[in-house]
Coordinates of C-alpha atoms in Angstrom, one line a residue:
Chain A
M1 CA 47.5 7.7 39.8
N2 CA 50.5 7.4 37.5
G3 CA 54.1 7.9 38.2
K4 CA 55.3 4.9 40.1
R5 CA 54.6 2.5 37.3
G6 CA 55.8 5.1 34.9
S7 CA 53.1 4.3 32.4
N8 CA 49.4 4.8 31.6
M9 CA 48.8 1.0 31.7
P10 CA 45.3 0.4 32.8
E11 CA 44.7 -1.7 35.9
L12 CA 43.1 -5.1 35.4
G13 CA 41.0 -7.0 37.8
A14 CA 41.8 -6.8 41.5
L15 CA 43.6 -3.6 42.5
S16 CA 47.3 -4.2 42.6
D17 CA 49.8 -2.7 45.0
D18 CA 50.8 0.6 43.5
H19 CA 54.4 -0.1 44.5
E20 CA 54.7 -3.2 42.4
A21 CA 55.7 -3.4 38.8
F22 CA 52.9 -4.2 36.4
D23 CA 52.8 -7.9 35.8
P24 CA 50.1 -9.0 33.3
R25 CA 50.4 -12.7 34.3
R26 CA 49.9 -11.9 37.9
Q27 CA 47.0 -9.6 37.1
I28 CA 45.3 -12.3 35.1
E29 CA 45.8 -14.8 37.8
E30 CA 44.2 -12.4 40.3
L31 CA 41.4 -11.6 38.0
T32 CA 40.8 -15.4 37.4
K33 CA 40.7 -15.9 41.2
D34 CA 38.2 -13.0 41.5
I35 CA 36.0 -14.4 38.9
G36 CA 36.2 -17.8 40.5
Q37 CA 35.2 -16.3 43.8
V38 CA 32.3 -14.4 42.3
L39 CA 31.1 -17.6 40.6
H40 CA 31.4 -19.5 43.8
T41 CA 29.3 -16.9 45.6
Y42 CA 26.7 -17.1 42.8
A43 CA 26.6 -20.9 43.1
A44 CA 26.2 -20.6 46.9
T45 CA 23.5 -18.0 46.6
L46 CA 21.5 -20.1 44.2
Q47 CA 21.8 -23.0 46.6
M48 CA 20.5 -20.9 49.4
I49 CA 17.6 -19.7 47.3
Q50 CA 16.8 -23.3 46.3
T51 CA 16.9 -24.6 49.8
S52 CA 14.6 -21.8 51.0
L53 CA 12.2 -22.2 48.1
H54 CA 11.6 -25.9 48.7
P55 CA 10.0 -25.5 52.2
T56 CA 8.1 -22.4 51.0
V57 CA 6.5 -24.4 48.1
T58 CA 5.8 -27.3 50.5
A59 CA 4.1 -25.0 53.0
L60 CA 1.9 -23.3 50.3
V61 CA 0.9 -26.6 48.8
R62 CA -0.1 -27.9 52.3
E63 CA -2.4 -24.8 52.6
I64 CA -4.3 -25.5 49.4
D65 CA -4.2 -29.3 49.3
Q66 CA -7.5 -30.9 50.2
P67 CA -8.4 -34.4 51.5
E68 CA -10.8 -35.2 48.7
R69 CA -8.5 -34.0 45.9
A70 CA -4.9 -33.2 45.7
L71 CA -4.2 -29.6 44.7
D72 CA -0.9 -28.0 43.9
G73 CA 0.5 -25.3 41.6
S74 CA -0.2 -27.2 38.4
A75 CA -2.2 -25.7 35.6
E76 CA -4.9 -28.4 36.2
S77 CA -5.2 -27.5 39.9
I78 CA -5.4 -23.8 39.2
Q79 CA -8.2 -24.5 36.7
L80 CA -10.2 -26.5 39.3
I81 CA -9.8 -23.9 42.0
A82 CA -10.8 -21.1 39.5
K83 CA -13.9 -23.1 38.6
D84 CA -14.9 -23.5 42.3
L85 CA -14.4 -19.9 42.9
A86 CA -16.4 -18.9 39.9
G87 CA -19.3 -21.0 41.2
F88 CA -19.4 -19.2 44.6
L89 CA -18.9 -15.8 42.9
R90 CA -21.8 -16.4 40.5
L91 CA -24.0 -17.5 43.5
A92 CA -23.0 -14.3 45.4
L93 CA -23.7 -12.0 42.5
G94 CA -27.1 -13.7 42.1
Q95 CA -27.9 -13.1 45.8
I96 CA -27.3 -9.4 45.8
E97 CA -30.7 -7.9 46.5
H98 CA -30.1 -4.3 45.5
H99 CA -27.1 -2.5 44.1
P100 CA -25.6 -0.3 46.8
E101 CA -25.8 3.4 46.5
D102 CA -22.3 4.2 47.6
T103 CA -19.9 4.5 44.6
A104 CA -17.1 2.4 46.1
S105 CA -19.3 -0.6 46.7
H106 CA -21.0 -0.2 43.3
H107 CA -17.5 -0.3 41.6
A108 CA -16.4 -3.3 43.7
I109 CA -19.5 -5.2 42.6
Q110 CA -18.9 -4.3 39.0
R111 CA -15.3 -5.5 39.4
L112 CA -16.6 -8.8 40.9
S113 CA -18.7 -9.3 37.8
D114 CA -15.7 -8.6 35.6
S115 CA -13.6 -11.1 37.7
L116 CA -16.3 -13.8 37.1
I117 CA -15.9 -13.3 33.4
W118 CA -12.1 -13.7 33.7
L119 CA -12.5 -16.9 35.8
E120 CA -14.9 -18.4 33.4
D121 CA -13.5 -17.3 30.0
I122 CA -9.7 -17.1 30.7
E123 CA -8.9 -19.5 27.8
Q124 CA -10.9 -17.5 25.3
K125 CA -9.8 -14.1 26.6
V126 CA -6.1 -14.9 26.8
E127 CA -4.6 -16.9 23.9
V128 CA -1.1 -17.2 25.3
K129 CA -1.3 -19.9 27.9
E130 CA 1.8 -18.7 29.8
F131 CA -0.1 -15.5 30.7
R132 CA -3.1 -17.2 32.2
V133 CA -1.6 -18.0 35.6
P134 CA -0.3 -14.5 36.4
I135 CA -3.6 -13.0 35.3
L136 CA -5.6 -15.4 37.5
R137 CA -3.5 -14.5 40.4
D138 CA -4.3 -10.8 39.8
V139 CA -8.0 -11.7 39.5
A140 CA -7.8 -13.6 42.8
I141 CA -6.2 -10.7 44.6
Q142 CA -8.8 -8.3 43.2
I143 CA -11.6 -10.6 44.4
I144 CA -10.2 -10.7 47.9
E145 CA -10.1 -6.9 48.0
D146 CA -13.6 -6.4 46.5
I147 CA -15.4 -9.0 48.5
Q148 CA -14.1 -7.4 51.7
S149 CA -14.9 -3.8 50.7
A150 CA -18.2 -4.2 48.8
E151 CA -21.5 -3.8 50.6
T152 CA -23.2 -6.9 49.4
G153 CA -26.7 -7.0 51.0
G154 CA -28.4 -10.3 50.7
V155 CA -25.2 -12.4 50.3
S156 CA -24.7 -14.8 53.1
N157 CA -21.6 -14.7 55.2
L158 CA -21.0 -18.3 54.4
V159 CA -20.8 -17.5 50.7
R160 CA -18.6 -14.5 51.3
L161 CA -16.2 -16.7 53.4
E162 CA -16.1 -19.4 50.7
I163 CA -15.3 -16.8 48.1
R164 CA -12.5 -15.4 50.2
K165 CA -11.2 -18.9 51.0
H166 CA -11.2 -20.1 47.3
A167 CA -9.7 -16.8 46.1
S168 CA -6.9 -17.3 48.6
Y169 CA -6.4 -20.8 47.4
L170 CA -6.2 -19.5 43.8
E171 CA -3.7 -16.9 44.8
K172 CA -1.5 -19.4 46.6
A173 CA -1.7 -22.0 43.8
C174 CA -0.6 -19.3 41.3
C175 CA 2.3 -18.4 43.6
V176 CA 3.3 -22.0 43.8
N177 CA 3.2 -22.2 40.0
A178 CA 5.5 -19.1 39.9
L179 CA 7.9 -20.6 42.5
L180 CA 8.2 -23.8 40.6
R181 CA 9.1 -21.9 37.6
I182 CA 11.8 -20.1 39.6
Q183 CA 13.1 -23.4 40.8
H184 CA 13.4 -24.5 37.2
V185 CA 15.3 -21.4 36.3
I186 CA 17.7 -21.7 39.3
L187 CA 18.5 -25.3 38.4
N188 CA 19.2 -24.2 34.8
L189 CA 21.6 -21.6 36.0
D190 CA 23.2 -23.7 38.7
Y191 CA 25.0 -26.1 36.3
Q192 CA 26.2 -23.2 34.1
I193 CA 27.7 -21.4 36.9
R194 CA 29.3 -24.4 38.5
A195 CA 30.7 -25.6 35.1
F196 CA 32.0 -22.1 34.3
R197 CA 33.7 -22.0 37.7
E198 CA 35.3 -25.4 37.1
F199 CA 36.6 -24.2 33.8
I200 CA 37.9 -20.9 35.0
L201 CA 39.7 -22.4 38.0
Q202 CA 41.0 -25.5 36.3
P203 CA 44.4 -24.2 35.3
G204 CA 45.1 -23.0 38.8
R205 CA 44.2 -26.3 40.5
T206 CA 47.0 -28.5 41.7
A207 CA 47.1 -31.2 39.0
E208 CA 45.8 -34.5 40.2
S209 CA 47.6 -37.6 39.0
P210 CA 45.9 -39.7 36.3
R211 CA 44.6 -43.0 37.5
L212 CA 42.6 -45.9 36.3
V213 CA 38.9 -45.4 36.5
S214 CA 36.1 -47.4 34.9
L215 CA 34.0 -45.8 32.2
S216 CA 30.8 -46.6 34.0
H217 CA 32.0 -44.8 37.1
I218 CA 33.0 -41.7 35.1
L219 CA 29.6 -41.6 33.5
S220 CA 27.9 -42.1 36.8
V221 CA 29.7 -39.0 38.2
A222 CA 28.8 -37.0 35.1
I223 CA 25.2 -38.0 35.3
G224 CA 25.1 -37.3 39.0
D225 CA 26.2 -33.8 38.2
I226 CA 23.3 -33.0 35.9
V227 CA 20.6 -35.3 37.4
N228 CA 18.6 -32.4 39.0
Y229 CA 18.8 -30.4 35.8
A230 CA 17.5 -33.4 33.9
R231 CA 14.7 -33.9 36.4
V232 CA 13.3 -30.3 36.2
N233 CA 13.5 -30.4 32.5
Q234 CA 11.6 -33.8 32.5
V235 CA 14.3 -35.5 30.5
S236 CA 15.3 -39.1 31.3
I237 CA 18.7 -40.5 30.7
R238 CA 19.0 -43.9 29.1
K239 CA 22.3 -45.7 29.3
K240 CA 23.4 -48.7 27.2
L241 CA 27.0 -49.5 27.8
A242 CA 29.0 -52.1 26.0
K243 CA 30.2 -55.0 28.2
P244 CA 32.6 -55.6 29.7
D245 CA 33.4 -52.2 31.3
V246 CA 36.7 -50.6 30.5
L247 CA 39.3 -48.9 32.7
I248 CA 40.6 -45.5 31.4
R249 CA 43.7 -43.8 32.6
C250 CA 42.4 -40.3 33.2
Y251 CA 42.0 -37.2 35.2
E252 CA 38.6 -38.2 36.6
R253 CA 37.3 -34.8 37.5
D254 CA 38.1 -33.3 34.1
L255 CA 36.8 -36.3 32.1
A256 CA 33.6 -36.4 34.1
R257 CA 33.1 -32.7 33.5
A258 CA 33.7 -33.3 29.7
F259 CA 30.8 -35.8 29.7
S260 CA 28.6 -33.5 31.9
N261 CA 29.0 -30.7 29.5
V262 CA 27.8 -32.8 26.6
L263 CA 24.9 -34.3 28.7
H264 CA 23.9 -30.8 29.8
N265 CA 23.8 -29.6 26.2
A266 CA 21.8 -32.6 25.2
I267 CA 19.2 -31.9 27.9
K268 CA 19.1 -28.2 27.2
Y269 CA 18.6 -28.5 23.5
S270 CA 16.0 -31.4 23.7
W271 CA 12.6 -30.5 22.6
R272 CA 9.9 -30.3 25.2
V273 CA 6.8 -32.6 24.7
E274 CA 3.5 -32.8 26.4
P275 CA 3.0 -35.8 28.7
P276 CA 2.6 -38.8 28.4
K277 CA 5.3 -38.5 25.7
Q278 CA 8.8 -38.6 27.3
V279 CA 12.0 -36.8 26.4
Y280 CA 15.2 -38.8 26.8
V281 CA 18.9 -38.5 26.2
E282 CA 20.7 -41.7 25.2
I283 CA 24.2 -42.7 26.2
H284 CA 25.5 -45.6 24.2
S285 CA 29.0 -47.1 24.2
R286 CA 30.7 -49.5 21.8
Y287 CA 34.1 -50.9 21.0
V288 CA 35.6 -49.7 17.7
A289 CA 36.2 -52.5 15.2
G290 CA 39.9 -52.7 14.2
Q291 CA 41.0 -50.5 17.1
S292 CA 41.5 -52.9 20.0
H293 CA 41.8 -50.2 22.8
V294 CA 39.3 -47.5 21.8
V295 CA 35.8 -47.1 23.2
E296 CA 33.3 -44.8 21.6
I297 CA 30.6 -43.1 23.7
E298 CA 27.7 -41.6 21.8
I299 CA 25.3 -39.1 23.5
S300 CA 22.2 -38.4 21.5
N301 CA 19.1 -36.2 21.8
F302 CA 16.2 -35.0 19.7
G303 CA 15.7 -31.3 19.4
I304 CA 17.2 -28.1 18.3
P305 CA 19.4 -28.4 15.2
I306 CA 23.0 -27.5 14.9
P307 CA 23.4 -26.0 11.4
L308 CA 25.8 -28.1 9.2
D309 CA 28.1 -25.1 8.4
E310 CA 28.7 -24.5 12.1
I311 CA 29.8 -28.2 12.4
E312 CA 31.9 -28.3 9.2
R313 CA 33.7 -25.1 10.0
G314 CA 34.4 -26.3 13.6
Q315 CA 32.8 -23.2 15.0
I316 CA 30.9 -25.3 17.6
F317 CA 34.3 -26.0 19.3
R318 CA 35.4 -22.4 19.3
F319 CA 35.6 -20.8 22.7
G320 CA 32.6 -18.6 23.5
F321 CA 30.8 -19.6 20.2
R322 CA 27.0 -19.8 20.4
G323 CA 25.2 -21.3 17.5
R324 CA 22.5 -19.7 15.5
F325 CA 19.8 -21.7 17.3
A326 CA 21.6 -21.9 20.7
G327 CA 19.4 -19.0 22.1
D328 CA 16.2 -20.6 20.8
R329 CA 13.4 -20.1 23.3
R330 CA 15.6 -18.3 25.8
R331 CA 18.1 -21.1 26.3
T332 CA 21.2 -19.6 27.8
G333 CA 24.8 -20.7 27.8
T334 CA 28.4 -19.6 27.9
G335 CA 29.7 -21.2 24.7
I336 CA 32.5 -23.0 26.5
G337 CA 31.1 -26.5 27.2
L338 CA 32.1 -28.1 23.9
T339 CA 35.5 -26.3 23.8
D340 CA 36.2 -27.6 27.3
T341 CA 35.1 -31.1 26.4
K342 CA 37.2 -31.2 23.2
R343 CA 40.3 -30.0 25.1
V344 CA 39.9 -32.5 27.9
V345 CA 39.1 -35.4 25.6
E346 CA 42.1 -34.6 23.4
N347 CA 44.3 -34.3 26.5
H348 CA 43.3 -38.0 27.1
G349 CA 44.3 -38.9 23.5
G350 CA 40.7 -39.1 22.3
S351 CA 38.5 -37.3 19.8
V352 CA 35.1 -35.6 19.6
E353 CA 32.7 -35.6 16.6
V354 CA 29.3 -34.0 16.3
Q355 CA 26.5 -34.8 13.9
S356 CA 23.1 -33.2 13.7
R357 CA 20.6 -34.6 11.1
P358 CA 16.9 -34.1 10.5
A359 CA 14.6 -36.6 12.2
G360 CA 10.9 -37.1 12.3
K361 CA 8.3 -35.3 10.1
R362 CA 9.8 -32.7 7.7
T363 CA 8.9 -29.1 8.3
G364 CA 9.5 -26.1 6.2
S365 CA 11.9 -24.3 8.4
L366 CA 15.2 -25.6 9.8
R367 CA 14.4 -24.1 13.3
D368 CA 11.2 -26.1 13.6
Q369 CA 12.6 -29.3 12.2
P370 CA 13.6 -31.7 15.0
H371 CA 17.1 -33.0 14.7
L372 CA 18.9 -36.0 16.1
T373 CA 22.2 -34.6 17.4
T374 CA 24.9 -37.1 18.4
V375 CA 28.2 -36.2 20.0
T376 CA 30.7 -39.1 19.7
I377 CA 33.6 -39.2 22.1
G378 CA 36.3 -41.7 21.3
L379 CA 38.7 -42.6 24.1
P380 CA 41.6 -45.0 24.4
F381 CA 41.3 -47.4 27.3
S382 CA 43.9 -49.3 29.2
L383 CA 42.1 -52.6 29.9
R384 CA 38.8 -54.4 30.0
V385 CA 37.4 -55.2 33.4
R386 CA 37.2 -59.0 34.0
K387 CA 34.6 -60.3 36.4
Chain B
M1 CA -17.0 2.5 26.6
N2 CA -13.3 3.4 26.7
K3 CA -11.1 3.1 23.6
L4 CA -9.3 -0.3 23.4
Y5 CA -5.8 0.5 22.3
R6 CA -3.8 -1.9 20.2
A7 CA -0.4 -2.6 21.8
L8 CA 2.6 -4.6 20.8
W9 CA 5.2 -5.9 23.2
V10 CA 8.4 -7.0 21.4
E11 CA 10.2 -9.0 24.1
D12 CA 11.9 -12.4 23.9
G13 CA 11.4 -13.1 27.6
A14 CA 7.7 -12.3 27.5
L15 CA 6.6 -15.9 27.9
E16 CA 9.3 -17.3 30.1
D17 CA 10.7 -14.6 32.3
L18 CA 8.2 -11.8 32.4
P19 CA 4.7 -13.1 32.1
E20 CA 3.9 -11.4 35.4
L21 CA 4.0 -8.1 33.7
V22 CA 1.0 -8.7 31.4
G23 CA -1.5 -9.3 34.2
P24 CA -2.0 -5.6 34.9
V25 CA -2.2 -4.8 31.2
Y26 CA -5.0 -7.3 30.6
M27 CA -6.8 -6.4 33.8
S28 CA -6.8 -2.7 33.0
G29 CA -9.2 -3.5 30.1
R30 CA -7.5 -0.8 28.0
Y31 CA -5.3 -2.8 25.7
D32 CA -5.5 -5.5 23.1
L33 CA -2.0 -6.8 23.6
S34 CA 0.0 -8.7 21.0
I35 CA 3.4 -10.3 21.7
A36 CA 6.4 -10.8 19.4
V37 CA 9.3 -12.8 20.8
N38 CA 11.8 -12.0 17.9
V39 CA 12.4 -9.4 15.2
T40 CA 10.9 -11.5 12.4
D41 CA 7.6 -11.9 14.3
A42 CA 7.6 -8.2 15.2
M43 CA 8.1 -7.1 11.5
R44 CA 5.3 -9.4 10.5
L45 CA 2.9 -8.0 13.0
I46 CA 3.6 -4.3 12.2
A47 CA 3.2 -5.1 8.5
T48 CA -0.3 -6.5 9.1
R49 CA -1.9 -4.1 11.5
E50 CA -1.6 -0.7 13.1
F51 CA -0.7 -0.4 16.8
D52 CA -1.2 2.5 19.1
A53 CA 1.7 1.6 21.3
I54 CA 4.8 -0.5 20.7
V55 CA 7.2 -1.5 23.5
V56 CA 10.5 -2.9 22.3
D57 CA 13.4 -4.7 24.1
I58 CA 16.9 -4.1 22.8
R59 CA 18.4 -7.6 23.1
L60 CA 16.2 -9.5 20.6
P61 CA 16.8 -12.7 18.7
P62 CA 16.3 -12.6 14.9
G63 CA 13.6 -15.2 14.4
E64 CA 13.4 -16.9 11.0
D65 CA 14.1 -14.2 8.5
P66 CA 17.4 -15.0 6.8
A67 CA 18.4 -11.3 6.6
W68 CA 17.9 -10.8 10.3
I69 CA 19.7 -14.1 11.0
R70 CA 22.7 -12.8 8.9
L71 CA 22.8 -9.6 10.9
F72 CA 22.6 -11.6 14.1
S73 CA 25.3 -14.1 13.1
G74 CA 27.6 -11.3 12.0
K75 CA 27.6 -10.1 15.6
G76 CA 28.5 -13.3 17.2
N77 CA 25.0 -14.9 17.5
S78 CA 24.5 -13.0 20.8
S79 CA 21.5 -11.0 21.7
A80 CA 23.6 -8.8 23.9
G81 CA 26.2 -8.2 21.1
A82 CA 23.8 -7.8 18.2
R83 CA 21.2 -5.6 20.0
L84 CA 18.8 -6.2 17.2
G85 CA 16.1 -4.1 18.9
I86 CA 18.0 -1.0 17.8
A87 CA 18.2 -2.2 14.2
F88 CA 14.5 -3.1 14.4
L89 CA 13.6 0.4 15.6
Q90 CA 15.8 2.0 12.9
T91 CA 14.1 -0.1 10.3
C92 CA 10.5 0.5 11.3
L93 CA 11.1 4.2 11.9
G94 CA 12.6 4.6 8.5
R95 CA 16.2 5.4 9.6
V96 CA 18.0 3.3 7.2
T97 CA 21.6 2.4 8.0
K98 CA 24.0 0.4 5.9
E99 CA 23.4 -2.7 8.0
V100 CA 19.7 -2.5 8.4
Y101 CA 17.5 -4.7 6.3
V102 CA 14.1 -3.9 4.6
P103 CA 13.3 -0.3 5.3
K104 CA 9.6 -1.0 4.9
H105 CA 8.3 2.0 6.8
Q106 CA 4.7 1.9 7.9
S107 CA 3.1 5.3 7.4
W108 CA 1.2 5.1 10.7
L109 CA 4.3 4.3 12.7
D110 CA 6.3 7.1 14.3
A111 CA 8.4 7.6 17.4
S112 CA 5.5 8.9 19.5
R113 CA 4.0 5.4 19.5
V114 CA 7.2 3.7 20.6
G115 CA 8.7 2.9 24.0
V116 CA 11.9 1.0 25.0
M117 CA 12.2 -1.3 27.9
S118 CA 15.6 -2.9 28.2
V119 CA 18.3 -3.9 30.6
E120 CA 20.6 -1.2 29.1
S121 CA 20.5 2.1 30.9
E122 CA 19.0 5.2 29.4
S123 CA 22.4 6.8 29.2
E124 CA 23.8 3.8 27.4
L125 CA 21.1 4.2 24.8
A126 CA 20.9 8.0 24.8
E127 CA 22.4 8.5 21.3
V128 CA 20.0 6.0 19.7
L129 CA 16.9 7.3 21.6
T130 CA 17.8 10.9 20.7
E131 CA 18.4 10.0 17.0
L132 CA 15.1 8.1 16.8
Q133 CA 13.3 10.7 18.9
I134 CA 12.0 8.1 21.3
R135 CA 10.9 9.7 24.5
H136 CA 9.5 6.7 26.5
F137 CA 12.1 4.5 28.2
V138 CA 12.2 2.2 31.2
Q139 CA 15.2 0.2 32.4
K140 CA 14.5 -3.4 33.3
G141 CA 15.9 -3.9 36.8
A142 CA 16.1 -6.8 39.1
A143 CA 12.9 -5.8 40.9
P144 CA 10.6 -4.4 38.3
S145 CA 7.2 -3.1 39.4
R146 CA 4.5 -5.5 38.1
S147 CA 2.8 -2.5 36.5
V148 CA 5.9 -1.4 34.6
L149 CA 4.6 -2.5 31.2
L150 CA 1.2 -1.0 31.8
D151 CA 2.7 2.3 33.0
L152 CA 4.9 2.5 29.9
L153 CA 1.9 1.7 27.6
D154 CA -0.2 4.3 29.4
A155 CA 2.6 6.9 29.1
I156 CA 2.8 6.3 25.3
T157 CA -1.0 6.4 24.7
M158 CA -1.5 9.4 27.0
S159 CA 1.2 11.5 25.4
K160 CA -0.2 10.7 22.0
S161 CA -3.7 11.8 23.0
E162 CA -2.4 15.0 24.5

């Protein structure tokens, strides 16, 4: 495979025509296009999975929902179904008149007794709450198998049918719970892939002309981009914008993405809380005293800290950089969001600053100390909107 | 009554991505399973009790111990780049390298009690596995069997009792 190029230069990205001279710029362009295509395919695949999951979840919920009480894949519903099932199983085990002689039935009845203990004592037996639902699903499947195979003399058919029905409800509710978790993961991934694709393909796009766009419109586009992500993470977005609105001469698509990146981070790194408490990200804008044509937009959230040294050294803006706590509790990312935001904002003559300071009750460790993180984007505007 | 083995699973995705794998382990009734989601927690657990089987992921976060955080930061704050699972295994199996922290080797802990379950392939890790004499390995694929963790724990405990 050498000869025509006259060198041992490795090939990059898409295979190039062997007859052509090696052209690194062209190779990088091709590679970029390939990556963009792959990312596009990933985004489309995620969308396909998402659109298929939704009716599947709806169909399963319809199966377990009951007129007298609404049941779904929530932990509370699963607990209720498990309790009902335990009641019928206890009844059945009490009705068995004699233990069967054949070994298979004997073992099946022993397993049904074990299953009853799992249903009744799951919280004591399994400390980690994330493990309880998958274990209950396995218990449900085991009960369905055992109640069919065991020779249970004395147990009425009605009770056997109720056990089977409730075990099937339990299995389905646990499946719904798992599917909802998958939906969550998909929405988490979706933004990352779309933003990465935007970033990768941005240099190759035909440059749009800058135009006058209102700040409120840009923020609406940015919020629209992450609204599903915010919903599944149960984060609300609160907006307090200075009046009157302003018009900014900008590349709308890029500037909206710059804000989406920051909003996405704010949601991702917000701490989760148990209802009825609510998590929110706040967007606040104000005019800067002494600078007649600058507007500052602050985006704040409570949650994971950004260590001071990472801010002071400017590491947070470095391409591909992921902070010490960025991977906390399996949060994923590409490390390009803030780099992209800074570049876009500076292209518009603006600036980006980040602060992260302790908030709430003091704890011993930095990782467990909630921080108020604020990203401030300063942008020059052209004029204020008159009514 | 069968023996209840003490097992430790060191895996940062145990709670979020892979909780389905623990069902068969609990249901088998053979294991008292502990979980560590980072290296600091894993070091703390093996310092306080003896385990019959330990299954370790390779791409692990450091947790709160500053020394592990330094090692992690020095490799770009990335689980994939730092591969702290290797450093963790070297540390607890007493293979001290210049970058590995706290070689506090537990006398009960040897390679026969350890298995690795990671996204890396066996050939990718061959050198480390050979050096550490770890015989039990499973690659995490896109469609893992739900009993993959149980099977690995069984393989470790069975080979020990042979």
